[in-house]
CSV table of C-alpha atoms in Angstrom, one decimal:
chain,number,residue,atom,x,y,z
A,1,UNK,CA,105.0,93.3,102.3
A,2,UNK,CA,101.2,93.8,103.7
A,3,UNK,CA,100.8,96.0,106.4
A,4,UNK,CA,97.5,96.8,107.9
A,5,UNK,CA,98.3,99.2,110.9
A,6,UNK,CA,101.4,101.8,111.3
A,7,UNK,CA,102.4,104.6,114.0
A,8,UNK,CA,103.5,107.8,113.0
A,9,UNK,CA,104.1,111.5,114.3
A,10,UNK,CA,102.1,114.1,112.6
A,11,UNK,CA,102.7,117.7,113.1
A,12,UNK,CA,101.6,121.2,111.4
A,13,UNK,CA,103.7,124.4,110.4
A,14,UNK,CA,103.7,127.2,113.1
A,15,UNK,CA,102.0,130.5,111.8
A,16,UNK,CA,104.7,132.8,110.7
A,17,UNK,CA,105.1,135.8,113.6
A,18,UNK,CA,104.0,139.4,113.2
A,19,UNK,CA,106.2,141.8,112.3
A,20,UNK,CA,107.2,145.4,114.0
A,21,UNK,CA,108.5,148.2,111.5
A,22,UNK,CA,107.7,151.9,110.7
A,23,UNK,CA,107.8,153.4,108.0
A,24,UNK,CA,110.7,155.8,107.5
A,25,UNK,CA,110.7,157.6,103.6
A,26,UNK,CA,112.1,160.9,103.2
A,27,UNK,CA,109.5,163.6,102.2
A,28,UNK,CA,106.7,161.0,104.2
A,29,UNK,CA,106.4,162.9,107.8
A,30,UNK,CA,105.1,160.1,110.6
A,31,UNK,CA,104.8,157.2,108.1
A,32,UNK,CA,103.2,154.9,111.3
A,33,UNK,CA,103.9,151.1,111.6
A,34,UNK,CA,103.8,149.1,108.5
A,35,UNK,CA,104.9,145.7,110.0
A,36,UNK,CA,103.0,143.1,107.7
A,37,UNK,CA,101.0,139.4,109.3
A,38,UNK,CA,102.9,136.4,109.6
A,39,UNK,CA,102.2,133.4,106.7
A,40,UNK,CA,99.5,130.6,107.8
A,41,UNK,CA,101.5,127.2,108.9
A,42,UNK,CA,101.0,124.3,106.8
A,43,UNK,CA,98.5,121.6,107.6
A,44,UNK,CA,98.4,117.7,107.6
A,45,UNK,CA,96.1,116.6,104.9
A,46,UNK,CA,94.8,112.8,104.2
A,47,UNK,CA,93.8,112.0,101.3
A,48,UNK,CA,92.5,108.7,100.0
A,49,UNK,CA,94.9,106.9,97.2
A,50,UNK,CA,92.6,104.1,95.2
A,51,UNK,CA,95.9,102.7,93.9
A,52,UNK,CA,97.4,101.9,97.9
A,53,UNK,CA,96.3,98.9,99.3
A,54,UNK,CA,98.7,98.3,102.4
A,55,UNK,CA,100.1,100.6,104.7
A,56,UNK,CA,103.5,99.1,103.9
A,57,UNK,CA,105.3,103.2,103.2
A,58,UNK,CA,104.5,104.0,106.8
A,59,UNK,CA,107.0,101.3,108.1
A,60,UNK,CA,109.8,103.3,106.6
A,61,UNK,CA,108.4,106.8,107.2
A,62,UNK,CA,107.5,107.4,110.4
A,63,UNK,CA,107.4,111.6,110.6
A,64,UNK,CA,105.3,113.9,108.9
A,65,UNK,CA,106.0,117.6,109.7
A,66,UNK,CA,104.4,120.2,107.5
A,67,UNK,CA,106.4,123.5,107.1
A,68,UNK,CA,106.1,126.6,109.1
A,69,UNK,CA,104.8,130.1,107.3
A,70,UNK,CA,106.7,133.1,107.1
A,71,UNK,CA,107.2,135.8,108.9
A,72,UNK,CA,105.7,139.5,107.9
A,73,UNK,CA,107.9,142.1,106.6
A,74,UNK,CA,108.1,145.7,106.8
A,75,UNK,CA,106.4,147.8,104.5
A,76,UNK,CA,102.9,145.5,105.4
A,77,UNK,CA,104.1,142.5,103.3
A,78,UNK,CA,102.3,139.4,104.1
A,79,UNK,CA,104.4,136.7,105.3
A,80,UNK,CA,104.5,133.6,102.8
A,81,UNK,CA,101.4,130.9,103.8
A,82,UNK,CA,103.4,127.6,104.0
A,83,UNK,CA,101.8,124.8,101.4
A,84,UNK,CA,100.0,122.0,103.0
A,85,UNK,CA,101.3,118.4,103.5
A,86,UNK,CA,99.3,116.0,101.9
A,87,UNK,CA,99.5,112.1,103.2
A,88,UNK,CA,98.1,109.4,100.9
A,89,UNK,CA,96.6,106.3,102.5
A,90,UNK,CA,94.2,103.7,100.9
A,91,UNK,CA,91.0,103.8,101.4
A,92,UNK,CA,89.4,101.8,104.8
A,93,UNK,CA,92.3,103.5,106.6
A,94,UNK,CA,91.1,104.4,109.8
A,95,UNK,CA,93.1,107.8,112.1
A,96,UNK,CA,93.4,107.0,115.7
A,97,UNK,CA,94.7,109.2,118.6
A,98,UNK,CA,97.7,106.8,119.7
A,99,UNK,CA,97.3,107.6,123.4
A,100,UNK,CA,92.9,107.3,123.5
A,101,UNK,CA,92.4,105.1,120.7
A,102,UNK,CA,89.9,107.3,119.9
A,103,UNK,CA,89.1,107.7,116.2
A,104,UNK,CA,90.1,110.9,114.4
A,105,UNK,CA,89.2,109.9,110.9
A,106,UNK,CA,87.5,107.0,109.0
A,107,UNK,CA,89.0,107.3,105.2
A,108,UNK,CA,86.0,105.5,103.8
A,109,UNK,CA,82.9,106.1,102.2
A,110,UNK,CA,82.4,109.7,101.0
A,111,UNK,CA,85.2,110.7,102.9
A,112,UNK,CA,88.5,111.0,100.9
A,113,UNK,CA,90.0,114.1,101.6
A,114,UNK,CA,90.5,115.4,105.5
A,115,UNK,CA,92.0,118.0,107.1
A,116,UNK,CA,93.6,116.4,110.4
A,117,UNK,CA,95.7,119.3,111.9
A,118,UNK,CA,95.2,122.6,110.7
A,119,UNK,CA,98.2,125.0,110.5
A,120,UNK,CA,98.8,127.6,113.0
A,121,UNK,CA,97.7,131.0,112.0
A,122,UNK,CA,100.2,133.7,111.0
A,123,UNK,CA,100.6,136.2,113.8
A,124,UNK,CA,99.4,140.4,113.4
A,125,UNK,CA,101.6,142.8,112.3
A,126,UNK,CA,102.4,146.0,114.5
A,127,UNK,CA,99.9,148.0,111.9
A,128,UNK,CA,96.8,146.1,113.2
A,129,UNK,CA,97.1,147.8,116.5
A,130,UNK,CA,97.5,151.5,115.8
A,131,UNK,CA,94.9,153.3,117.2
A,132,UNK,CA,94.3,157.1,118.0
A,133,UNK,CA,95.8,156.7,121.0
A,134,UNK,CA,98.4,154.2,120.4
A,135,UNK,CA,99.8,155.2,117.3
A,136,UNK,CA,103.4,154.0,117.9
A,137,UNK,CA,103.0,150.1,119.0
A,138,UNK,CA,106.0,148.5,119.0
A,139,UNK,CA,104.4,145.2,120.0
A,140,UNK,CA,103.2,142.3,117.5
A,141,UNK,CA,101.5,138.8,117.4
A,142,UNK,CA,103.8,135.8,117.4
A,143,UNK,CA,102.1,133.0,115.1
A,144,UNK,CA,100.2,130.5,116.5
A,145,UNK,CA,102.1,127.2,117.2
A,146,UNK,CA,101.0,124.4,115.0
A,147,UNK,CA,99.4,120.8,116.2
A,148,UNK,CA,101.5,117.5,116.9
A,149,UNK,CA,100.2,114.4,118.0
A,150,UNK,CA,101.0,110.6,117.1
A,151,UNK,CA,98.7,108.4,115.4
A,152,UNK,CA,98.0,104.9,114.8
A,153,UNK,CA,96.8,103.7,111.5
A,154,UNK,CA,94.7,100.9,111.0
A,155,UNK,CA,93.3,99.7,107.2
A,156,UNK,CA,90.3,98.2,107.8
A,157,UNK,CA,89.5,95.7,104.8
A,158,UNK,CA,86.2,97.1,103.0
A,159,UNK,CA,84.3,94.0,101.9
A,160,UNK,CA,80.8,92.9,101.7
A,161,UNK,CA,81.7,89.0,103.1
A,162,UNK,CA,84.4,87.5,105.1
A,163,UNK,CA,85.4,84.4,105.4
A,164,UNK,CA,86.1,83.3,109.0
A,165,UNK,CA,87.5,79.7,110.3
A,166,UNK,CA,90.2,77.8,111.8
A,167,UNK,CA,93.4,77.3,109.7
A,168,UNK,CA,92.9,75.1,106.5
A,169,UNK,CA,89.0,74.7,106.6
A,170,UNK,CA,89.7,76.1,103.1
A,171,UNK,CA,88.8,79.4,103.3
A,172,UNK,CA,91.5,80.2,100.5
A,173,UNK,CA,90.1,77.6,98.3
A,174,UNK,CA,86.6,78.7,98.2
A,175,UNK,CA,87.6,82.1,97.7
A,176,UNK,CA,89.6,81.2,94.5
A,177,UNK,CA,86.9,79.2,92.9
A,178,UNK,CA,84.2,81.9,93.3
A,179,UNK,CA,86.5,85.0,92.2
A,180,UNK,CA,89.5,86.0,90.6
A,181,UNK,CA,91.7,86.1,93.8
A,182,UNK,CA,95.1,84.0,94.1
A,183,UNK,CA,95.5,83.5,97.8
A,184,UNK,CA,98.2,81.1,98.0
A,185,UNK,CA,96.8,77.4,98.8
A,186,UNK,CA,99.2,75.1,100.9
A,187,UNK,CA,98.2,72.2,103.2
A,188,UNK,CA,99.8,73.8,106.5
A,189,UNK,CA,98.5,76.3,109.5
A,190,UNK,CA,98.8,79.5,108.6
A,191,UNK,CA,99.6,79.6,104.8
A,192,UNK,CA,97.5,82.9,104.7
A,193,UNK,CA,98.9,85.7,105.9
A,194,UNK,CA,97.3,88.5,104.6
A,195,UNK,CA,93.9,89.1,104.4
A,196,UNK,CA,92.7,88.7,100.0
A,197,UNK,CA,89.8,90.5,98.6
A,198,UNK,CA,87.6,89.2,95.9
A,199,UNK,CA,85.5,90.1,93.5
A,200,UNK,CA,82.5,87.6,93.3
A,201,UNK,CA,80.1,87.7,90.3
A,202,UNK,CA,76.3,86.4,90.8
A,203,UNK,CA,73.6,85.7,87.9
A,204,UNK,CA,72.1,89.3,86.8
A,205,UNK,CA,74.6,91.3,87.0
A,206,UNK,CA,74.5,91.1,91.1
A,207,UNK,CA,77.7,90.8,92.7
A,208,UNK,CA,79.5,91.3,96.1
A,209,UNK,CA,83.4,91.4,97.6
A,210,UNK,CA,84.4,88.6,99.7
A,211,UNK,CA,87.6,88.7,101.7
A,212,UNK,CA,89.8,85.7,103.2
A,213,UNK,CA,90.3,86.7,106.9
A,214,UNK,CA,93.3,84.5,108.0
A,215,UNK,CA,95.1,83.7,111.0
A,216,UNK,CA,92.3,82.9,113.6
A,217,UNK,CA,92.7,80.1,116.1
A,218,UNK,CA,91.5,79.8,119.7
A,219,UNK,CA,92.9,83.2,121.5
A,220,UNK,CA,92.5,85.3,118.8
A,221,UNK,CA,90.4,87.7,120.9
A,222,UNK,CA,93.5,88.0,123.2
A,223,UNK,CA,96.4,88.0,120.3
A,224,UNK,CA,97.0,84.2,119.8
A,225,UNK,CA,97.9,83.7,116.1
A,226,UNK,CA,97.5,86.2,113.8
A,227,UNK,CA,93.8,86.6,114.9
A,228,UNK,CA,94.2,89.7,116.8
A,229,UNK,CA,96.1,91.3,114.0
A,230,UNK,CA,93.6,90.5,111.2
A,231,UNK,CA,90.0,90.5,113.3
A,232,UNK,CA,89.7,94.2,112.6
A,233,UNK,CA,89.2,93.3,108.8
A,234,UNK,CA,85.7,92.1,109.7
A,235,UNK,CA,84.0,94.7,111.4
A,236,UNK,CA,83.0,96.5,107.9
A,237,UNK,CA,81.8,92.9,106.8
A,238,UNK,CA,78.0,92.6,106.1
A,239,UNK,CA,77.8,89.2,106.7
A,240,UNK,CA,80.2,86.5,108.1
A,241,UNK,CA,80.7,83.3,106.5
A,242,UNK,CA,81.8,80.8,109.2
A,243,UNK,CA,84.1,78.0,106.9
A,244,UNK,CA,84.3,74.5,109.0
A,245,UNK,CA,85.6,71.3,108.0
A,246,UNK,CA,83.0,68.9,107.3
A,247,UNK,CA,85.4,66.0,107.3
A,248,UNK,CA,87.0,66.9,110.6
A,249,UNK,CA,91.0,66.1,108.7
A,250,UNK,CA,92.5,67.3,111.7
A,251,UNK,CA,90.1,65.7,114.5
A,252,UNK,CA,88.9,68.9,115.2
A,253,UNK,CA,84.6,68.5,115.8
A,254,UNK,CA,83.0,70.9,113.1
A,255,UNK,CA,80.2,72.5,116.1
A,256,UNK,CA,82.3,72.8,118.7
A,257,UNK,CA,84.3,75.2,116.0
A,258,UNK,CA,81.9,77.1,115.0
A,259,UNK,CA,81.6,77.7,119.1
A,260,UNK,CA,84.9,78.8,119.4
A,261,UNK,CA,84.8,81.0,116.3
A,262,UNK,CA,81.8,82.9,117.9
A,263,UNK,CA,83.1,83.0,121.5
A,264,UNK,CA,86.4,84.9,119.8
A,265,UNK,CA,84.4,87.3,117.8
A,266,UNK,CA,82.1,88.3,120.8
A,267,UNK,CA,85.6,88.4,122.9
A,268,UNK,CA,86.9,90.8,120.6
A,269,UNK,CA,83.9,93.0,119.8
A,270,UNK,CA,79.9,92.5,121.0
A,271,UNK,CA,79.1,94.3,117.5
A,272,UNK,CA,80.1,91.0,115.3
A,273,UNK,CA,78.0,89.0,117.3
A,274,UNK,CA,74.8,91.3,115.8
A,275,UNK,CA,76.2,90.6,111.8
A,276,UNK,CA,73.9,87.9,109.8
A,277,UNK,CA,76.0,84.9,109.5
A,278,UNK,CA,76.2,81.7,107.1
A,279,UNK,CA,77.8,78.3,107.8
A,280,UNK,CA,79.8,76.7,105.5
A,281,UNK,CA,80.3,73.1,105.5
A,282,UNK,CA,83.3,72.4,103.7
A,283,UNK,CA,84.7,69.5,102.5
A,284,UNK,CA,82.1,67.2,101.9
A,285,UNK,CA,83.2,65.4,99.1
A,286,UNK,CA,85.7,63.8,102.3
A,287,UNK,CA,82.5,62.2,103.8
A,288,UNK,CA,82.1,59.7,101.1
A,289,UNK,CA,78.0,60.4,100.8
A,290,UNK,CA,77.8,60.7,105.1
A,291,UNK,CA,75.6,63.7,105.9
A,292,UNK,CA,75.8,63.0,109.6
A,293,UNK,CA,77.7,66.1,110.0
A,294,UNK,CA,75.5,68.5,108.1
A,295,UNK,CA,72.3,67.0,110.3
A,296,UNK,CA,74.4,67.8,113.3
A,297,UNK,CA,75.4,71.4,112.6
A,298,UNK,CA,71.5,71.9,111.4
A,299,UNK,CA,70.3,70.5,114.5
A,300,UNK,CA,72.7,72.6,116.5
A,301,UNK,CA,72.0,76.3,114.8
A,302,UNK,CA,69.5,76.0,112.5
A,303,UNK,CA,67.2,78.2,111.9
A,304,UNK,CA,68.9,80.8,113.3
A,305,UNK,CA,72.2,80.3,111.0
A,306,UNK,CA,71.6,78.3,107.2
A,307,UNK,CA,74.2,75.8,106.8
A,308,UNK,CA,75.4,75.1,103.1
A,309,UNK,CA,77.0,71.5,102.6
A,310,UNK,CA,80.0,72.7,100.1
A,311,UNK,CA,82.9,71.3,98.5
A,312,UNK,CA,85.7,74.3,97.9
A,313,UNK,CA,87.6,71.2,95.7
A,314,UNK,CA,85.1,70.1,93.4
A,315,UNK,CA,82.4,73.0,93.7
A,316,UNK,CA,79.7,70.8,94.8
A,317,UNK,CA,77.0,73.2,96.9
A,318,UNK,CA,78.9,76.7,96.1
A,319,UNK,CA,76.0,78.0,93.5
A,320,UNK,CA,73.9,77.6,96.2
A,321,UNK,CA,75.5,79.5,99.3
A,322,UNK,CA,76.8,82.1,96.8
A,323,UNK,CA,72.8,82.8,96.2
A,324,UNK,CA,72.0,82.4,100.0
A,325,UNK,CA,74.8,85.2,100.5
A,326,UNK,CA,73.0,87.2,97.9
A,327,UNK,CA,69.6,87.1,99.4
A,328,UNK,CA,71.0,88.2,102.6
A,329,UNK,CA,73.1,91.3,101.1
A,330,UNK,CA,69.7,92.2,99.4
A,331,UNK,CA,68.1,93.0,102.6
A,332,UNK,CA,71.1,95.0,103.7
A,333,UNK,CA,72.0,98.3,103.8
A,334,UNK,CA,75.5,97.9,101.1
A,335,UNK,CA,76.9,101.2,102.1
A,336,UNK,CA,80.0,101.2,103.5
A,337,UNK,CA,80.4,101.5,107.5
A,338,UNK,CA,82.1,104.6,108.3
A,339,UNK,CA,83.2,104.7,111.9
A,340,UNK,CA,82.1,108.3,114.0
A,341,UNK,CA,84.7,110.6,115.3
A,342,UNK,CA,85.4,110.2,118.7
A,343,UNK,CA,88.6,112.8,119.1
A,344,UNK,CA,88.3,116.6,118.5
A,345,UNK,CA,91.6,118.5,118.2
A,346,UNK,CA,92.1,121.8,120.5
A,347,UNK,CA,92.4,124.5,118.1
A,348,UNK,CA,91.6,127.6,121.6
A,349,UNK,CA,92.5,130.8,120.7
A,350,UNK,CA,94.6,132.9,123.3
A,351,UNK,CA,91.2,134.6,124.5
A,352,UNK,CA,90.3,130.9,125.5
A,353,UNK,CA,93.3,129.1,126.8
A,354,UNK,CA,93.3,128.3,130.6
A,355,UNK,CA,94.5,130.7,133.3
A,356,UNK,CA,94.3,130.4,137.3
A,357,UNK,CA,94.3,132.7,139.8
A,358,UNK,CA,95.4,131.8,143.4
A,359,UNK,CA,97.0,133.2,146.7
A,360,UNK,CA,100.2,131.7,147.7
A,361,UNK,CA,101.9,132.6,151.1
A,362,UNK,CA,100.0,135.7,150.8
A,363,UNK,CA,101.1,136.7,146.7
A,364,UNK,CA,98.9,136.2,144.3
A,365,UNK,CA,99.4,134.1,141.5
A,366,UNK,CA,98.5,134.4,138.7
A,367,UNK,CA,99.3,131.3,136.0
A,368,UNK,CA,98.6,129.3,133.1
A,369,UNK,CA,98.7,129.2,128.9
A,370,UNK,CA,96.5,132.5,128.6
A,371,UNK,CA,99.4,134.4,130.5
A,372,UNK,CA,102.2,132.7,129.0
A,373,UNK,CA,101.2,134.0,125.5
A,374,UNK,CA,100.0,137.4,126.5
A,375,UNK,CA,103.9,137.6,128.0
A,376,UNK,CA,105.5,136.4,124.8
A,377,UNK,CA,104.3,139.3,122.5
A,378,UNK,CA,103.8,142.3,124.9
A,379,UNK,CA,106.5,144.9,125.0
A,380,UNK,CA,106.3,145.7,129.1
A,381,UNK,CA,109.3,148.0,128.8
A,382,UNK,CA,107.0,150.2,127.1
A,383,UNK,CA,104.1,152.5,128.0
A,384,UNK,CA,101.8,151.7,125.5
A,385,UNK,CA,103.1,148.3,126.0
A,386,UNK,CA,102.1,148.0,129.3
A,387,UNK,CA,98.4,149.9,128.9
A,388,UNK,CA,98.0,146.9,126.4
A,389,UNK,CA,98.7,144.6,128.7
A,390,UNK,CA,96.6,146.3,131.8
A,391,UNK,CA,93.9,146.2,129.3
A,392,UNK,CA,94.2,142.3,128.7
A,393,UNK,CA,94.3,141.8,132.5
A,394,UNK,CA,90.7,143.6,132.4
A,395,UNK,CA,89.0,142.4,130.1
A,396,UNK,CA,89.7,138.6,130.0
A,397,UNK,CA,88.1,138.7,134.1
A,398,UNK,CA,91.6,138.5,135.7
A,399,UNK,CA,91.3,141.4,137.4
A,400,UNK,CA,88.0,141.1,139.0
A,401,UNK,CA,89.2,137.6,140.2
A,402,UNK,CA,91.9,139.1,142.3
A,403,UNK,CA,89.6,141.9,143.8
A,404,UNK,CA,87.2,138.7,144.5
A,405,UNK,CA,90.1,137.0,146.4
A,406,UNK,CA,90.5,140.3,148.6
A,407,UNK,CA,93.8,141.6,146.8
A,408,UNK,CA,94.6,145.3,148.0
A,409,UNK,CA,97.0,148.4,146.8
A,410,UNK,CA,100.4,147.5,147.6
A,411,UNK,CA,99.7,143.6,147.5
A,412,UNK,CA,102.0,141.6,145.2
A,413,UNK,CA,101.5,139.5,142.1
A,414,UNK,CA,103.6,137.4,140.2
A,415,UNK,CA,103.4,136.0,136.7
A,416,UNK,CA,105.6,134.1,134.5
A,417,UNK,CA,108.5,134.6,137.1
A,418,UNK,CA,107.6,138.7,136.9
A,419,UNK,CA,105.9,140.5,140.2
A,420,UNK,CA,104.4,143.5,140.6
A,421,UNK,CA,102.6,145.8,142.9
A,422,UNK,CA,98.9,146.2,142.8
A,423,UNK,CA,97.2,149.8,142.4
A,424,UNK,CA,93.6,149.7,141.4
């Protein structure tokens, strides 16, 4: 079954935590800490798969968690690094923050291998902080916690020309005479309902990809049919080919849709408004010799938009707006549009996480992510310990905060739930 846009939950390992051990060997007199790094989480990986075409295996799997690293061990063993977690999409998929919408990731172009969240790094071993004056630490890094986030999926069709147009102006049939593409061909609304590439060969070798974008009606812009579904298939289009029916089979006047078919693209994005774009006047061989239709649509957009009289049935006119297309693509730029990253990932250290520093009923309060951490791997109990942690206080401007606030010996200050007393 084709699907062309998928929610899932992605998440990197944790880093693997520090470790805290001494060495203790008979005959080795003050062996000092040989606690060993934690192992570097796993990360989330895409990776383009040429042989996917749909997003169908993201209906079924919904979570993609990449395993955690391992902790160090005594003796300064490195902690295993856990492997990486690589997710195959096809290529045109585009990575969006859920919540934003924000684009993470275009898999297109040059780009078919991406690093989307990076594991968390393993945390230090006790051995990393022995220094001449605190040779005995009996503190160590936890690993860094690894990323989550949901994303939506969207597989933008990669294609050089798509077909736009009401439901059976024969968008399907024209693309089946020109390529090798079997779109199923039925006389009823709707008998597309995916979006068909093909392959379309010109004279000299020249050649482009032209792809049957189904399902719009009047509302698209705002989810009627399957337009709102499928529209995102044309914004990597060069140039839009606007299919209308000549003989007007269903009483439906051929300008007024080619109107409509413009007002929904502009509804849905200004950008398709700026693509080169052909009219296709199918169905002719319906008209019994009557050109009144094609002097009407001429007279209504030409010169701005080349109108080809074309019969999908009988091929009449096709040579010639196959070589109109051509001409066009020859002036364009063919590579493929790769959309900009609009979402960075927060990969701050402890140094730079958040902290504040306030005076509440006369404590001071200190709070935050910075703090938090600090607390989680600092051994207070301890002497050297706490000198650690007085030094943190110092040097990351916390201190000289609360002496900016007016704090005084004797004052209180709480963090994480802890108080103490101040003495500069």
């Amino acid at each position: 079954m084709f699907s062309d846009s998928a929610k899932i939950f992605i998440k990197s390992g944790n880093g693997g935590d520090g470790h805290v051990s001494f060495r203790r060997e008979l005959y080795v007199a003050a062996g000092g800490p040989d606690g060993g790094d934690g192992g570097r989480g796993g990360s989330i990986i895409f990776e383009v798969d040429k042989g996917l075409n749909t997003l169908a295996e993201f209906r079924h799997v919904r979570k993609y968690a990449a395993k955690n690293g391992e902790p160090g061990g005594k003796r300064k063993c490195h902690g295993k690094d856990a492997p990486d977690l690589i997710i195959k999409v096809p290529e045109g998929t585009v990575i969006k923050d859920f919540d934003s919408g924000k684009v993470i990731s275009d898999m297109s172009g040059e780009n078919r291998r991406e690093v989307i969240l990076r594991g968390g790094r393993g945390g230090l071993g006790n051995m990393n902080f022995a220094t001449a004056t605190m040779q005995v630490p009996k503190f160590a890094k936890p690993g860094q916690p690894g990323k989550e986030l949901y994303v939506k999926l969207e597989l933008k069709v990669i294609a050089d020309v798509g077909l736009v147009g009401f439901p059976n102006a024969g968008k399907s049939t024209l693309l089946s005479r020109v390529s090798n593409a079997k779109p199923k061909i039925a006389d009823y609304h709707f008998t597309t309902l995916n979006p068909y590439l093909g392959v379309v060969d010109v004279a000299d070798g020249k050649g482009f990809v032209m792809a049957d974008i189904p399902g719009l009606i009047e509302g698209a812009s705002k989810g009627a049919g399957l337009g709102h579904d499928f529209l995102r298939h044309i914004e990597r289009t060069k140039i839009l080919v606007h299919v209308v029916d000549a003989a007007s089979i269903e009483g439906r006047d051929p300008v007024e849709a080619i109107k409509i078919m413009q007002k929904e693209l502009s509804d849905y994005s200004h950008e398709l408004t700026k693509k080169p774009c052909i009219i296709a006047a199918n169905k002719i061989d319906l008209n019994y010799g009557d050109d009144s239709v094609i002097k009407k649509l001429r007279a209504e957009f030409s010169p701005d938009i080349k109108v080809y009289a074309i019969s999908g049935a009988t091929g009449e006119g096709i040579k010639e707006l196959l070589y109109g297309i051509m001409e066009i693509l020859d002036t364009l730029d063919r590579e493929t549009k790769v959309f900009e990253r609009e979402f960075e990932i927060d990969y701050s250290t402890d140094s730079q996480l958040p902290y504040s520093v306030e005076v509440v009923d006369g404590v001071y309060v200190i709070d935050g992510p910075s703090i938090e951490k600090i607390f989680g791997y600092t051994n207070l109990d301890s002497e050297k310990g706490f000198d650690f942690f007085q030094k943190y206080l110092k040097k990351s401007g916390i201190l000289e905060k609360l002496e900016a606030l007016g704090i005084k010996d004797g004052d209180t200050v709480r963090m994480c739930g802890h108080e103490f007393d101040y003495y500069k």
